[in-house]
Short mmCIF file of C-alpha atoms and ligand atoms in Angstrom, two decimals:
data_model
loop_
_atom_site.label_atom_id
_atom_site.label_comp_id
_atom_site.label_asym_id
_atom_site.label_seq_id
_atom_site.Cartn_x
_atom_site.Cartn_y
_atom_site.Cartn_z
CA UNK A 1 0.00 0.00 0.00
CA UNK A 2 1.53 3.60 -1.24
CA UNK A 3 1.28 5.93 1.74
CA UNK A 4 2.80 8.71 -0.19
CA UNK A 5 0.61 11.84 -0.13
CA UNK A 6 0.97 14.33 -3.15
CA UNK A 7 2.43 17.93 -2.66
CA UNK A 8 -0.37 19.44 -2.37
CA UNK A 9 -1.79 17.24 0.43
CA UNK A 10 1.31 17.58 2.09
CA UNK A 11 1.13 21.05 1.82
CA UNK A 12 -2.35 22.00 3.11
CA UNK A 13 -1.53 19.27 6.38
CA UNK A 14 1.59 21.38 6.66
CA UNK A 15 -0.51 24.56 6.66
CA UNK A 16 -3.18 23.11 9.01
CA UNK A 17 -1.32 21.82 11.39
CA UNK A 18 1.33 25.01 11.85
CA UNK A 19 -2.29 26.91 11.76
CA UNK A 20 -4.47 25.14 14.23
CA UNK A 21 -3.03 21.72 15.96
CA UNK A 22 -0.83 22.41 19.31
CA UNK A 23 1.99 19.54 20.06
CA UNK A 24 2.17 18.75 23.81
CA UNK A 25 5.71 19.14 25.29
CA UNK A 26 6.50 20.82 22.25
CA UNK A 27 8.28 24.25 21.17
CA UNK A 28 6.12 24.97 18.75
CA UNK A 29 8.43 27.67 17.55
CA UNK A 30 10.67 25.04 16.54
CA UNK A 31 8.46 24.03 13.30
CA UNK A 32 8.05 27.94 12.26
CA UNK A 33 10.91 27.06 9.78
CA UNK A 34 10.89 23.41 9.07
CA UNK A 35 7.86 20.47 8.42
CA UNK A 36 5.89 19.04 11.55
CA UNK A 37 6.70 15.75 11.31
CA UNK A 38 3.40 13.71 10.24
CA UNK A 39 3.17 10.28 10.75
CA UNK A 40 0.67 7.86 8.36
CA UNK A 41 0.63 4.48 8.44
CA UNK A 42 2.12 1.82 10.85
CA UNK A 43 3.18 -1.86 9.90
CA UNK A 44 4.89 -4.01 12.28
CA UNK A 45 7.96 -2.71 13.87
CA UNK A 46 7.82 0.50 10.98
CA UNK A 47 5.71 3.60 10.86
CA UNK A 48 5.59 5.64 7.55
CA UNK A 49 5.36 9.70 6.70
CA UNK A 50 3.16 11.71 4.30
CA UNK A 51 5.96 11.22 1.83
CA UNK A 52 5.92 7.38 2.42
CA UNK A 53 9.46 7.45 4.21
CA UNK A 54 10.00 4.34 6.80
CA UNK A 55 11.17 4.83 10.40
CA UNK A 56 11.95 1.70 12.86
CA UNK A 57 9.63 2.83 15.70
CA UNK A 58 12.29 2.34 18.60
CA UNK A 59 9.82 4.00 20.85
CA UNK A 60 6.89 1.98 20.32
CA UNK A 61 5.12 5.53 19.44
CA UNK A 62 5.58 6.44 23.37
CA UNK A 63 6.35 2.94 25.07
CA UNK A 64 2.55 2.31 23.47
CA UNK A 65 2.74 0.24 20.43
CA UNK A 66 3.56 -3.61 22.06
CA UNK A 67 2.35 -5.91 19.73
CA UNK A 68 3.66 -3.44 16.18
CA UNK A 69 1.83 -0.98 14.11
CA UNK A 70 -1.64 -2.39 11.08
CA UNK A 71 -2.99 -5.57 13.31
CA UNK A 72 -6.11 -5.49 11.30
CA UNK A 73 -7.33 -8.72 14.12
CA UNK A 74 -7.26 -5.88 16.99
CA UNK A 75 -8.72 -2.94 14.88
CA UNK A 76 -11.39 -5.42 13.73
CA UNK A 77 -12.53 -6.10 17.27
CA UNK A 78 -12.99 -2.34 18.14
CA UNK A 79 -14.70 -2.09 14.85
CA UNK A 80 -17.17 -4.40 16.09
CA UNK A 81 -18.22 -3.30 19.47
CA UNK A 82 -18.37 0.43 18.08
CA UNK A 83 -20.59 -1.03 16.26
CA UNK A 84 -22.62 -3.31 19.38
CA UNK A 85 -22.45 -0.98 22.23
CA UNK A 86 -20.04 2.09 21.50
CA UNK A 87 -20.24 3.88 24.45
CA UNK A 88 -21.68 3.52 27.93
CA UNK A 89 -20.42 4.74 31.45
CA UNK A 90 -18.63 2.58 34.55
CA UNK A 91 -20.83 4.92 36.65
CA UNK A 92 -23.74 2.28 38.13
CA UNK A 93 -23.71 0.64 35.08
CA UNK A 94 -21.63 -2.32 33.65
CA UNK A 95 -20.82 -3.80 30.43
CA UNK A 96 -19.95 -7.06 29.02
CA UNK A 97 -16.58 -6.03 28.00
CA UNK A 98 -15.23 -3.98 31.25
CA UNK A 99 -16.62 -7.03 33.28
CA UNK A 100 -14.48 -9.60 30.81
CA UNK A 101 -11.14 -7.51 30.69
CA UNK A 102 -11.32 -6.70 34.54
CA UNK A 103 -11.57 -10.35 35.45
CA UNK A 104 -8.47 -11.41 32.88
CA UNK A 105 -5.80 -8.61 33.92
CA UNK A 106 -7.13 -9.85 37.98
CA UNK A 107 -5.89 -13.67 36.63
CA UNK A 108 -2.72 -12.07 34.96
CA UNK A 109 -1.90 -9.32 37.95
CA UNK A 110 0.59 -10.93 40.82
CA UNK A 111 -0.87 -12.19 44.35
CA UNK A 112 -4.47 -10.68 45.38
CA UNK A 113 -5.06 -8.04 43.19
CA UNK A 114 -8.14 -8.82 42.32
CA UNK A 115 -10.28 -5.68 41.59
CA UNK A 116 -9.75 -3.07 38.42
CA UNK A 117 -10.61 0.54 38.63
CA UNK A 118 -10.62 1.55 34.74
CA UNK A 119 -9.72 4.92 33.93
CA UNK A 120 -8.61 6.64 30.17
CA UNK A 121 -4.95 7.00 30.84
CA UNK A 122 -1.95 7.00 33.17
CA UNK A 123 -2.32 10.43 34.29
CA UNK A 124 -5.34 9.42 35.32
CA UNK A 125 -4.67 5.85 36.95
CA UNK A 126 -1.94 7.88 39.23
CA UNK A 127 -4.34 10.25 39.76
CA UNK A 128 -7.32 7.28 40.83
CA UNK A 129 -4.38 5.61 43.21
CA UNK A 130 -3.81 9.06 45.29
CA UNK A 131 -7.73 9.36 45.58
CA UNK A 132 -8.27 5.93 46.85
CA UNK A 133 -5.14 6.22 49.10
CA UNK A 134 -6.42 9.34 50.53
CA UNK A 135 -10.00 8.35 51.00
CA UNK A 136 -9.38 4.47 51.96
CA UNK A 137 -7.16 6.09 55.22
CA UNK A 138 -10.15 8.31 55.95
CA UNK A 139 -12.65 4.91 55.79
CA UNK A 140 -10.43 3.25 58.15
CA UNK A 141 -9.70 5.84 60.60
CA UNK A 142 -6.14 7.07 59.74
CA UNK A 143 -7.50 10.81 58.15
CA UNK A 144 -3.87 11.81 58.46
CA UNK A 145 -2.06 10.05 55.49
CA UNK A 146 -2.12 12.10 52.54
CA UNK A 147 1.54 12.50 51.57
CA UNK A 148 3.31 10.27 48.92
CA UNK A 149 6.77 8.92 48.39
CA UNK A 150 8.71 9.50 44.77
CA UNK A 151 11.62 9.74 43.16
CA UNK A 152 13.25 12.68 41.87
CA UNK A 153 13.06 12.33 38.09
CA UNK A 154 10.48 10.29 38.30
CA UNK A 155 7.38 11.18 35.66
CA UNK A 156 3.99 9.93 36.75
CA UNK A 157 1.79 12.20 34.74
CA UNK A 158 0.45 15.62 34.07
CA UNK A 159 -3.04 16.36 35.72
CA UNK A 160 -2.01 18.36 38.72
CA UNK A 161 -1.78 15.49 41.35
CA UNK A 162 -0.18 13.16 39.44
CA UNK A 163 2.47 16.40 38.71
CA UNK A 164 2.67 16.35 42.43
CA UNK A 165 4.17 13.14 42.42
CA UNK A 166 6.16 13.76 39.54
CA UNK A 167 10.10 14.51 40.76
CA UNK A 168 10.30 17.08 37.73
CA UNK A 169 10.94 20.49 38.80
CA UNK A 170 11.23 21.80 35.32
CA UNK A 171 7.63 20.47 34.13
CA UNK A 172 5.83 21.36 37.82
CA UNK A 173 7.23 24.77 38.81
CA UNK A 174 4.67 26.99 36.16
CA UNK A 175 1.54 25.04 37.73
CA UNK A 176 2.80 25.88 41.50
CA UNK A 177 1.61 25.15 43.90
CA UNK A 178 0.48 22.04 43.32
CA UNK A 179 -1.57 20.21 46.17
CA UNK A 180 0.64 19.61 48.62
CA UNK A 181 2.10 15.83 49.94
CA UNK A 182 4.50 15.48 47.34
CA UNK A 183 7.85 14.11 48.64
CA UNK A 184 11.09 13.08 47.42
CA UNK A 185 13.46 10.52 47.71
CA UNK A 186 16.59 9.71 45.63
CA UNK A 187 16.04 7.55 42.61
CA UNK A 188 18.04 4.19 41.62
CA UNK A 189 20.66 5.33 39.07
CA UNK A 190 23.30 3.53 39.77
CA UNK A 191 25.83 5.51 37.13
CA UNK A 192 25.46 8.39 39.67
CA UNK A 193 25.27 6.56 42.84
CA UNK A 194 27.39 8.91 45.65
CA UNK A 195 30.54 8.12 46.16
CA UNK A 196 29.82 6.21 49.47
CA UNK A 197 27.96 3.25 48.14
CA UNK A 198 29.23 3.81 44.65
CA UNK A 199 31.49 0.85 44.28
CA UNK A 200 28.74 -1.53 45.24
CA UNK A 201 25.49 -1.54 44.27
CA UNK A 202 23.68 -3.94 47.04
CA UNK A 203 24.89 -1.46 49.58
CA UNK A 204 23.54 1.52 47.13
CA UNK A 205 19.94 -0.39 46.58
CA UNK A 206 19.85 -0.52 50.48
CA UNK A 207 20.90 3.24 50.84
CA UNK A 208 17.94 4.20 48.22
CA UNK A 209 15.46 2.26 49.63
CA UNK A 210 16.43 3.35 53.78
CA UNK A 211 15.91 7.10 51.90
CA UNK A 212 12.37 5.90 51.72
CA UNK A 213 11.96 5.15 55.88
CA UNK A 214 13.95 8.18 56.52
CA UNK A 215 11.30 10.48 54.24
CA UNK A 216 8.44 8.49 56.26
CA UNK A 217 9.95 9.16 59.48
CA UNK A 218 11.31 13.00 58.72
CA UNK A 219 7.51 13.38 57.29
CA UNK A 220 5.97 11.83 60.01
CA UNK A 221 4.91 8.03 60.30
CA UNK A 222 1.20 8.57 60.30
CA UNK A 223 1.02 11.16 57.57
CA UNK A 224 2.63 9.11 54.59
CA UNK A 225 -0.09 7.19 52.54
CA UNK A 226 1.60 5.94 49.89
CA UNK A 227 4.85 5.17 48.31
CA UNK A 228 4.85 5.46 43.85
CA UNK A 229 7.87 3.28 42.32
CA UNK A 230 8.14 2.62 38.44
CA UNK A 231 9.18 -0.78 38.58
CA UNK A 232 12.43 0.21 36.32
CA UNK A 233 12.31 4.54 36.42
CA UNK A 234 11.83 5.42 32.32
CA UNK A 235 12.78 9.70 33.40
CA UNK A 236 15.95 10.36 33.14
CA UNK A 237 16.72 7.31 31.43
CA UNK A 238 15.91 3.87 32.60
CA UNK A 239 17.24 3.33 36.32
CA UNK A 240 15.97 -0.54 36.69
CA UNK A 241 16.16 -1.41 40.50
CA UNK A 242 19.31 -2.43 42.30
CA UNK A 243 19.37 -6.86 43.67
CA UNK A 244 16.84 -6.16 47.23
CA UNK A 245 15.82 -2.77 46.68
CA UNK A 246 12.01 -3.53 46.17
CA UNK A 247 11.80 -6.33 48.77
CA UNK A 248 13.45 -3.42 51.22
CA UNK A 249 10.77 -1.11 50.00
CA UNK A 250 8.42 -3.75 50.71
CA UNK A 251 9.28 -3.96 54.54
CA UNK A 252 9.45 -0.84 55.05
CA UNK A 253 5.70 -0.37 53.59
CA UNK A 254 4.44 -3.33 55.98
CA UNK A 255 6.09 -1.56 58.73
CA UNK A 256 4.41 1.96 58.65
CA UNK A 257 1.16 0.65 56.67
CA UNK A 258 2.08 2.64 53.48
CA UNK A 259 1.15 1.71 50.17
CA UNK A 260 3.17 0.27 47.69
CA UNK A 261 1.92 1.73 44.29
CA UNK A 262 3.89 0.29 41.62
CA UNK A 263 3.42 2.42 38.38
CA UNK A 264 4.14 0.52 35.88
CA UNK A 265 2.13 2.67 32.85
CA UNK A 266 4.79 1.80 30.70
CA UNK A 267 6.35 -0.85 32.74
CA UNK A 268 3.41 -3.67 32.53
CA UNK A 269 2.43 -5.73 29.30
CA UNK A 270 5.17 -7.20 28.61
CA UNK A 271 8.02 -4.37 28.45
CA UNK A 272 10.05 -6.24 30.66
CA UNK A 273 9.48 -9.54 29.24
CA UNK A 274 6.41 -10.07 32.15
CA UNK A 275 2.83 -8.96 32.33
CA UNK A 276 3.71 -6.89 35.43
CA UNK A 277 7.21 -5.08 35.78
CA UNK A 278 7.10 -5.82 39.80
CA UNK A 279 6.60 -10.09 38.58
CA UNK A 280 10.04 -9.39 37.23
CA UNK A 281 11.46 -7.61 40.21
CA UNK A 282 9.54 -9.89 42.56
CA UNK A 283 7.59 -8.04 44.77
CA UNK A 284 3.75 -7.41 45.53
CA UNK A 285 2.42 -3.93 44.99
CA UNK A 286 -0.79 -3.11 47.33
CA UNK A 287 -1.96 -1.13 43.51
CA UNK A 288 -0.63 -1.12 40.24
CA UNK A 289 -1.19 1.62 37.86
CA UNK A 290 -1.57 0.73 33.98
CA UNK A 291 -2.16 2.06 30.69
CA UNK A 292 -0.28 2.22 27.29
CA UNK A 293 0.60 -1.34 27.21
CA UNK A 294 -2.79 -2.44 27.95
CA UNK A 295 -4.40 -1.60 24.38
CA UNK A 296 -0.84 -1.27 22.60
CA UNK A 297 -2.65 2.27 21.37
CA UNK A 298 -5.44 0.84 19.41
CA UNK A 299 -7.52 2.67 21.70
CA UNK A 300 -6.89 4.40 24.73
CA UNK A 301 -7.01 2.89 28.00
CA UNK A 302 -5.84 2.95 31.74
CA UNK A 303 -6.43 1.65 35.00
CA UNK A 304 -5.25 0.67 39.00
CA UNK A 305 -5.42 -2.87 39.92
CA UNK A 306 -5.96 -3.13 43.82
CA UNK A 307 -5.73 -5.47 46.48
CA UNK A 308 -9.15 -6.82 47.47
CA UNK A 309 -8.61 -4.94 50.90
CA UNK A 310 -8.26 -1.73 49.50
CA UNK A 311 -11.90 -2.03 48.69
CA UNK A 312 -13.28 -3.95 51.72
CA UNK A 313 -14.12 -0.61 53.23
CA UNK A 314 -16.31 0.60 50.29
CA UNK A 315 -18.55 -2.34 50.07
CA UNK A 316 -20.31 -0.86 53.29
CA UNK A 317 -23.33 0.53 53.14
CA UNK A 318 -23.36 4.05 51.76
CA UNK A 319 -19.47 3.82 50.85
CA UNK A 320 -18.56 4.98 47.99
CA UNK A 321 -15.18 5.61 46.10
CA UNK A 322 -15.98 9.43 45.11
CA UNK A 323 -14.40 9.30 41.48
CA UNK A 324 -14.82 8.51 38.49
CA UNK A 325 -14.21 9.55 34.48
CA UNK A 326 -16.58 9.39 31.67
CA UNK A 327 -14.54 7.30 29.32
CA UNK A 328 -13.00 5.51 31.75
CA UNK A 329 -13.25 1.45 30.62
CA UNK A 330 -14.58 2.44 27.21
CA UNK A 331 -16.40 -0.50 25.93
CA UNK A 332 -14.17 0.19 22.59
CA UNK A 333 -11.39 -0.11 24.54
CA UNK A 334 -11.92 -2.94 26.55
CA UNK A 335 -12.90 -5.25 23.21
CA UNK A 336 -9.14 -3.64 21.82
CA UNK A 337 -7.57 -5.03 24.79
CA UNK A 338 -8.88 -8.38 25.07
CA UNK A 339 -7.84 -8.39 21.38
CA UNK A 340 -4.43 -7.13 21.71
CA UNK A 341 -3.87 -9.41 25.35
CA UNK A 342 -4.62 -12.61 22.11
CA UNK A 343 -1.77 -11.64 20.45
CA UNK A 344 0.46 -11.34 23.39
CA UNK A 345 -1.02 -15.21 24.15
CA UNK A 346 -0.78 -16.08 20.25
CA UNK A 347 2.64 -15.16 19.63
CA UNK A 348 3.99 -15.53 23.04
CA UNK A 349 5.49 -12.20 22.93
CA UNK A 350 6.70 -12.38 26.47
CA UNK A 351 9.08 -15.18 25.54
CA UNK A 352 10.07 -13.14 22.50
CA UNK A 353 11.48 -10.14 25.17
CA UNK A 354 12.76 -12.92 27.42
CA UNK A 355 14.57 -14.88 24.51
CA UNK A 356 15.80 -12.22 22.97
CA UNK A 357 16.46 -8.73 25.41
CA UNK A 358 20.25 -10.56 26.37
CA UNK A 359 20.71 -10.11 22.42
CA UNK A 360 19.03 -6.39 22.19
CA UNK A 361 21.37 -5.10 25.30
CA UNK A 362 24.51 -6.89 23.77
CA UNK A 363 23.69 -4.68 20.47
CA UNK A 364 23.36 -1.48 22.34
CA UNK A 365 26.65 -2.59 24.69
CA UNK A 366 28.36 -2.77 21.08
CA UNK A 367 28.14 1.44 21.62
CA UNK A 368 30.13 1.64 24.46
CA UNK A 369 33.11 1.97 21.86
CA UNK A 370 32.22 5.25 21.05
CA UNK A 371 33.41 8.70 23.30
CA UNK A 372 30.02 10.05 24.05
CA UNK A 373 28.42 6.88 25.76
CA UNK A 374 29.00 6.63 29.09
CA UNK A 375 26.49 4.02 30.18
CA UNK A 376 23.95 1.23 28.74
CA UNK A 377 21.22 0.57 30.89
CA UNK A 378 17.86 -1.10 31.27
CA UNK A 379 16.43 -3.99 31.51
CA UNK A 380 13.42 -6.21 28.92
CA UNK A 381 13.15 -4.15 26.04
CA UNK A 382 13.71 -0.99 27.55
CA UNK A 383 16.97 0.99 27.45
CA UNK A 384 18.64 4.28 28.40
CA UNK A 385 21.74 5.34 27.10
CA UNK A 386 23.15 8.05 28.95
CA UNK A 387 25.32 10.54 26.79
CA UNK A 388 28.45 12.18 28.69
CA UNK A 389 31.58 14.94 27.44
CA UNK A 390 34.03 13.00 29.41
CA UNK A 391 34.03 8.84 29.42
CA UNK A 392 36.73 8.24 32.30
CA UNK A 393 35.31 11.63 34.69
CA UNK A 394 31.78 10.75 33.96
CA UNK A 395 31.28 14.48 33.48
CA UNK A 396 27.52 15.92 31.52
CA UNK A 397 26.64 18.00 29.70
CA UNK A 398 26.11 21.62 30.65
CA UNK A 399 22.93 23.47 29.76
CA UNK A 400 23.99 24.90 26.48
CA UNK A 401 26.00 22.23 25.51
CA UNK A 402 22.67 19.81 26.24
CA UNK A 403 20.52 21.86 24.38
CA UNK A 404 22.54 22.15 21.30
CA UNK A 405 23.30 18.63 21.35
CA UNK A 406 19.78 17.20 21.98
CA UNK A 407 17.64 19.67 20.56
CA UNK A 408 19.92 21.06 18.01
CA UNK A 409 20.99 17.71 16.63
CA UNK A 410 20.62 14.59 18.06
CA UNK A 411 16.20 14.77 17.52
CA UNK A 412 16.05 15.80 13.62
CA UNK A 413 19.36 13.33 13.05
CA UNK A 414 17.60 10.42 14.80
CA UNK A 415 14.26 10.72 12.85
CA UNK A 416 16.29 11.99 9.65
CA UNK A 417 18.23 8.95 9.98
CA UNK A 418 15.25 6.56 10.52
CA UNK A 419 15.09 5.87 13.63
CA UNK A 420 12.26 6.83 16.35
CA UNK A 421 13.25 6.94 19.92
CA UNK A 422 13.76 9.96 22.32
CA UNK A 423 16.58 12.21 23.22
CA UNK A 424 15.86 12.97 26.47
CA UNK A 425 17.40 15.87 29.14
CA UNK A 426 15.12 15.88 32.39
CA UNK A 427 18.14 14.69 33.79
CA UNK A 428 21.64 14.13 32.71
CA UNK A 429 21.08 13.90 28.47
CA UNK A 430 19.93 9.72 27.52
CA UNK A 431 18.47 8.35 24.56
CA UNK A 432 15.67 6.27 25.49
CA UNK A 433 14.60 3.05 23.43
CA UNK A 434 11.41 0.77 23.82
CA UNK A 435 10.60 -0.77 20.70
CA UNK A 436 7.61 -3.46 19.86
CA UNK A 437 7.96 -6.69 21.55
CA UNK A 438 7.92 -8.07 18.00
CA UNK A 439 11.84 -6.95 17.38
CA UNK A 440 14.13 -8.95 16.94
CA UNK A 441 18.13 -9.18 15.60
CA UNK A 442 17.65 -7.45 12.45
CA UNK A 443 15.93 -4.61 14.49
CA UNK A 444 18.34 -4.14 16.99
CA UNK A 445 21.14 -4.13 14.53
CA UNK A 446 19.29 -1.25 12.52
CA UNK A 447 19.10 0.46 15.53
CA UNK A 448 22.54 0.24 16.44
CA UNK A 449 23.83 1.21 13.24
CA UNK A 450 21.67 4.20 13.31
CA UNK A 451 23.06 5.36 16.37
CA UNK A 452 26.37 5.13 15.97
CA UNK A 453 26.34 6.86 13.02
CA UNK A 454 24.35 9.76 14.61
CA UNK A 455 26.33 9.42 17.80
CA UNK A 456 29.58 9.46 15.83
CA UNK A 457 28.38 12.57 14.32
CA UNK A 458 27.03 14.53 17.30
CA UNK A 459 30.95 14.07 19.25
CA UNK A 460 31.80 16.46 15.89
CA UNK A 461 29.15 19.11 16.99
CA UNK A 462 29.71 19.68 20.70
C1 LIG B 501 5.19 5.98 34.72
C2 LIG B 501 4.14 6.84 34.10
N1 LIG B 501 3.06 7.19 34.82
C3 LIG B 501 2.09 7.96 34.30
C4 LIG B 501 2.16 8.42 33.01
C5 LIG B 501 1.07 9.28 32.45
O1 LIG B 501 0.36 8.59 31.47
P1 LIG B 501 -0.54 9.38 30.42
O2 LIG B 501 0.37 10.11 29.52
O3 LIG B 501 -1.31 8.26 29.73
O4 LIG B 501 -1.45 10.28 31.19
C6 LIG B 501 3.26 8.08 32.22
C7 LIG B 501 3.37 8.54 30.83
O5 LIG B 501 4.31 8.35 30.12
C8 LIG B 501 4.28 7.28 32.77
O6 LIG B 501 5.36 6.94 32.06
#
């Protein structure tokens, strides 16, 4: 199928969209002078522009697309229940397919969490896990835990409470003050680890997870409700979780009755080679947040899975969880998901991740050759590599330098090249990948190549 438009089209979308479409986390200033880039058509591991160019989609659109880009058997299926039952609410009402997905992600999730609050992203699952944190203490007599645990760097979302747990100062400071509870506590990269525990990184996991007691207990014991961990941190460029940290974390949950929320928006279905990101770091979560994954962006969807307990005080009488969204567990959505969650069972892409990540990371290790990479990390098929001026000192980037570099090269060279994935500098400059499960060899090997020519390339420019 040709997916190149004419001039003309390409020309009036170029118009429209510089006229009247706003990018999110975009300088929009920075298209006055060149094309917005406008994606067509996806197939498999490749998306295609308006002039029917191919890019390896190393991002899985934004750690979305799982299962690849054209499944006609998952677009088919929310074809169909458009056409049954398009729309109707989760408020008093249920439907066949909510009912159906809810019980097969409570069979998939680990240990007892058995009960699935739907909601239409991950801004908004974050968002549903505060709420019911807050209002479950109030049901059970502990009205004083409102505050929650993060780590700086750490991106949960954008609606304001979700910002609030986001360790971001850069993306949070123009929508101060944000309600309050927010607290931080030093994330997991290892790269970076202080110079005290910075030769050995059981001692360091220990260190970052005691950070977590020491917030509860500077904070106050009683006024901590719960604790939000990304399995393996994506921000600031893929910190997975040092041997013990999340069984530490765990203990020191039990022991002041905080939650464990384990966000794993883009961490769950199968980015880590497991339905759940906290399966592969073995621990259980009191709620797990989810989205992206769950649909692989054939519709949008999101949601908490909770322990059984977390609801116990809400099937009393006139209790009542006081939230809700309108398109929360769209019917649409729902049939997409059971669809896509097929193809993860059909192709076994979990044992594609697990069979083949050792070969992806040995590909992107192949890098460390070149001056500007200072360090390979990740974990599944998900991978930071963190860009540095000086190899042996470790040294970044400063401001300038990091903006030229990212945003003056490395982002057009990437895409130019053919490659999607994202330069990244919330913290010390990366280059994040998180391709479709469905990659294998030759698409790691087109990704390194990529790279290192771009890579190669950038060392010229600083
Ligand atoms: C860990 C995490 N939580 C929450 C969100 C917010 O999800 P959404 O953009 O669907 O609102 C994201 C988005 O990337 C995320 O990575």
């Amino acid at each position: 199928m040709s997916t190149a438009y004419s001039k003309d089209e390409i020309a009036a979308l170029q118009e429209k969209a510089k006229r009247h479409l706003w990018l999110h986390f975009t300088r929009m200033s920075s298209y006055a002078d060149s094309d917005v880039p406008v994606i067509v058509r996806g197939e498999g591991q490749y998306v295609y522009d308006q002039r029917g160019k191919r890019y390896l989609d190393g991002l899985a659109g934004l750690f979305v697309s799982q299962i690849g880009h054209g499944r006609s058997e998952v677009a088919e299926a929310g074809a169909r229940q458009a056409s049954e039952l398009a729309y109707f609410p989760l408020w008093s009402y249920a439907h066949p397919q909510a009912i159906e997905l809810a019980e097969r992600l409570s069979a998939m999730a680990p240990g007892d969490l058995n009960r699935v609050f739907f909601t239409g992203s991950g801004s908004e699952a974050v968002e549903s896990a505060w709420k019911l944190a807050k209002q479950y203490f109030k049901a059970i007599g502990q009205p004083n835990r409102y505050k929650v645990i993060s780590r700086s760097i750490a991106y949960h979302g954008t609606s304001m409470g979700a910002l609030a747990i986001t360790g971001l100062a850069g993306i949070k400071e123009p929508f101060e003050p944000l309600p309050p509870g927010g607290v931080r506590v030093p994330n997991t990269n290892f790269y970076r680890a202080p110079a005290f525990v910075a030769d050995d990184i059981n001692a360091f996991g220990i260190w970052a997870a005691d950070e977590i007691e020491r917030a509860i207990l500077r904070e106050g014991e009683d006024s901590v409700a719960a604790v939000f961990l990304e399995p393996l941190q994506n921000s600031g460029g893929c910190f997975p979780p040092p041997p013990g940290y999340f069984q530490r974390v765990r203990e020191i949950c039990d022991r002041y009755g905080v939650l464990l929320v384990s966000d794993e928006v883009i961490c769950a279905f199968g980015r880590l080679g497991h339905y759940f990101g906290s399966e592969r770091y073995g621990y259980q979560p009191d709620v797990i947040t989810f989205a992206k994954g769950v649909t692989s962006g054939y519709a949008p969807l999101g949601g908490m899975l909770v322990r059984d307990a977390l609801m116990e005080p809400f099937n009393e009488g006139q209790a009542t969880f006081l939230h809700g969204v309108t398109f929360a567990g769209h019917p649409v959505s729902c049939a997409v998901a059971m669809a896509n969650l097929d193809v993860f069972e059909k192709e076994d892409l979990l044992g594609n991740v697990r069979a083949n990540e050792g070969a992806f990371r040995a590909t992107l290790e192949k890098l460390n050759d070149l001056p500007i990479v200072g360090d390979v990390r990740g974990d599944g098929y998900f991978y930071g590599i963190e860009l540095v001026k000086d190899k042996a000192t470790r040294e970044t980037f400063n401001d300038d330098e990091s903006e030229r570099l990212l945003r003056g090269f490395l982002s057009h060279a990437l895409f130019d090249a053919g490659l999607i994935c994202r330069a990244d500098d919330r913290g010390d400059p990366v280059i994040q990948l998180s391709p479709p499960l469905t990659c294998t060899q030759e698409h790691f090997d087109e990704m390194e190549q990529i790279l290192r020519a771009v890579l190669s390339q950038a060392w010229t420019k600083i």
